[in-house]
């Protein structure tokens, strides 16, 4: 996820939209009722966007003699278990189905509501896009919103207006977080960007608009090279043989993007921005490829991704992003010059709890986590060498891809692979991740980056 990044422009409408997105209370909170030992393996989503109905076929290992699914935003009409009708046992938005086999297939027929842009959590026909991050999956399909339970999605979408194209993965191939699934519908033109040296084919889909083709070309100028850098440096892409970026219209809030791999979404205003494009691609490795264990580990997704996006762009002769990161975001955060902007409020970015913060309303969900996290890695690179840092990030990815991990695991590995710098790494952890105040010399330390 990349929250709206307003650059030089800032309008009250944009702030209002952001505030609505940040504080929407109509979406379901994560259900505490789903046992951690339950394991969803695959979810097949057949969505009819005209009828606002779907069938989700969930292949799952039950826990405690039942399958438990969050259906809080749905109207469930029928449930079968391995083809046999089951009772509709729904309490407080949670569906329970008795099941004691090792693995069962639970098929749920349901309808889902059309959501408005102000609510921003589910299928939004006015924008032609779905969005269920961080844990609003049950506005679109039966799910477990827990970060721990990764799964493979297969999807099919019908009920699309003639002349429009629905873009979604027929399969996500590897385990990813529940919030990864999405569909975008629009009058799309596809741009073939070419393939990486590992053979991953990359595409861009853009909407009609002024200079749309040129903006798409500008934003994706180094996308194949950066994706190739990720594959060659950090490890194989986990979400199939094809990936791409989809321009999405999020209304007045069309900044940033969302890591819906393999077809990630980038907002119209940022579609010509190389950093936004490579950032969302980078989530294929961190955030999606390696999932978060706790919302408090948000920096493992956003800090790591912000760093590797700048690293990849720099290594493939793209633009340097460090002055942009520091001047546009870190300075207002550290100087407290934008106190009314929730994306630029300072905070400690690595709280020591696990899934105890109210993430949607916590300052951890802000650009502070992105920028302090990126500067942490930048400083570690200065300390141990950026190539050595790449090797540690690659080892971490290999060990955790397809599973959930914690930022603490990354810090432990960094110190294990650079033992002579362990104390200095601890000091950087303290400076950037565990302190409210920014380091005194933060501008110099993070902005003056030497490749
Ligand atoms: Zn992100």
Short mmCIF file of N, CA and C and ligand atoms in Angstrom, two decimals, residues 1-3 133 257-259 276 279-280 282-283 286-287 298 301-303 305-306 370, ligand 1:
data_model
loop_
_atom_site.label_atom_id
_atom_site.label_comp_id
_atom_site.label_asym_id
_atom_site.label_seq_id
_atom_site.Cartn_x
_atom_site.Cartn_y
_atom_site.Cartn_z
N UNK A 1 0.85 -1.18 0.00
CA UNK A 1 0.00 0.00 0.00
C UNK A 1 0.88 1.23 0.00
N UNK A 2 0.49 2.20 -0.75
CA UNK A 2 1.17 3.48 -0.72
C UNK A 2 0.09 4.52 -0.45
N UNK A 3 0.08 5.10 0.75
CA UNK A 3 -0.95 6.10 1.01
C UNK A 3 -0.80 7.27 0.05
N UNK A 133 -8.07 -3.91 1.50
CA UNK A 133 -7.01 -3.69 2.48
C UNK A 133 -7.48 -2.71 3.55
N UNK A 257 -0.49 3.43 -4.67
CA UNK A 257 -0.87 2.20 -5.33
C UNK A 257 -1.19 1.13 -4.31
N UNK A 258 -1.48 -0.07 -4.81
CA UNK A 258 -1.81 -1.18 -3.91
C UNK A 258 -1.27 -2.48 -4.49
N UNK A 259 -0.71 -3.28 -3.62
CA UNK A 259 0.05 -4.47 -4.05
C UNK A 259 -0.85 -5.67 -4.36
N UNK A 276 6.50 5.01 -7.72
CA UNK A 276 5.24 4.35 -7.36
C UNK A 276 5.12 2.99 -8.05
N UNK A 279 7.75 0.57 -6.55
CA UNK A 279 7.34 0.27 -5.18
C UNK A 279 6.29 -0.84 -5.17
N UNK A 280 5.24 -0.68 -5.96
CA UNK A 280 4.19 -1.71 -5.95
C UNK A 280 4.72 -3.05 -6.47
N UNK A 282 7.75 -4.08 -6.02
CA UNK A 282 8.58 -4.60 -4.94
C UNK A 282 7.80 -5.33 -3.86
N UNK A 283 6.52 -4.97 -3.71
CA UNK A 283 5.69 -5.69 -2.74
C UNK A 283 5.51 -7.16 -3.13
N UNK A 286 8.15 -8.20 -0.68
CA UNK A 286 7.88 -7.90 0.74
C UNK A 286 6.50 -7.28 0.88
N UNK A 287 5.70 -7.89 1.75
CA UNK A 287 4.30 -7.49 1.92
C UNK A 287 3.39 -8.58 1.39
N UNK A 298 4.48 -3.59 10.03
CA UNK A 298 4.21 -2.89 8.77
C UNK A 298 5.51 -2.40 8.11
N UNK A 301 7.02 -4.64 5.53
CA UNK A 301 6.45 -4.50 4.19
C UNK A 301 6.87 -3.16 3.57
N UNK A 302 6.55 -2.06 4.24
CA UNK A 302 6.70 -0.75 3.58
C UNK A 302 8.12 -0.19 3.65
N UNK A 303 8.80 -0.38 4.78
CA UNK A 303 10.17 0.10 4.85
C UNK A 303 11.07 -0.66 3.89
N UNK A 305 10.15 -2.38 1.23
CA UNK A 305 9.76 -2.12 -0.16
C UNK A 305 10.22 -0.73 -0.62
N UNK A 306 10.10 0.26 0.25
CA UNK A 306 10.54 1.61 -0.11
C UNK A 306 12.04 1.61 -0.38
N UNK A 370 7.20 4.12 6.15
CA UNK A 370 7.90 3.93 4.88
C UNK A 370 9.29 4.56 4.92
ZN1 LIG B 1 3.67 -0.02 -0.17
#
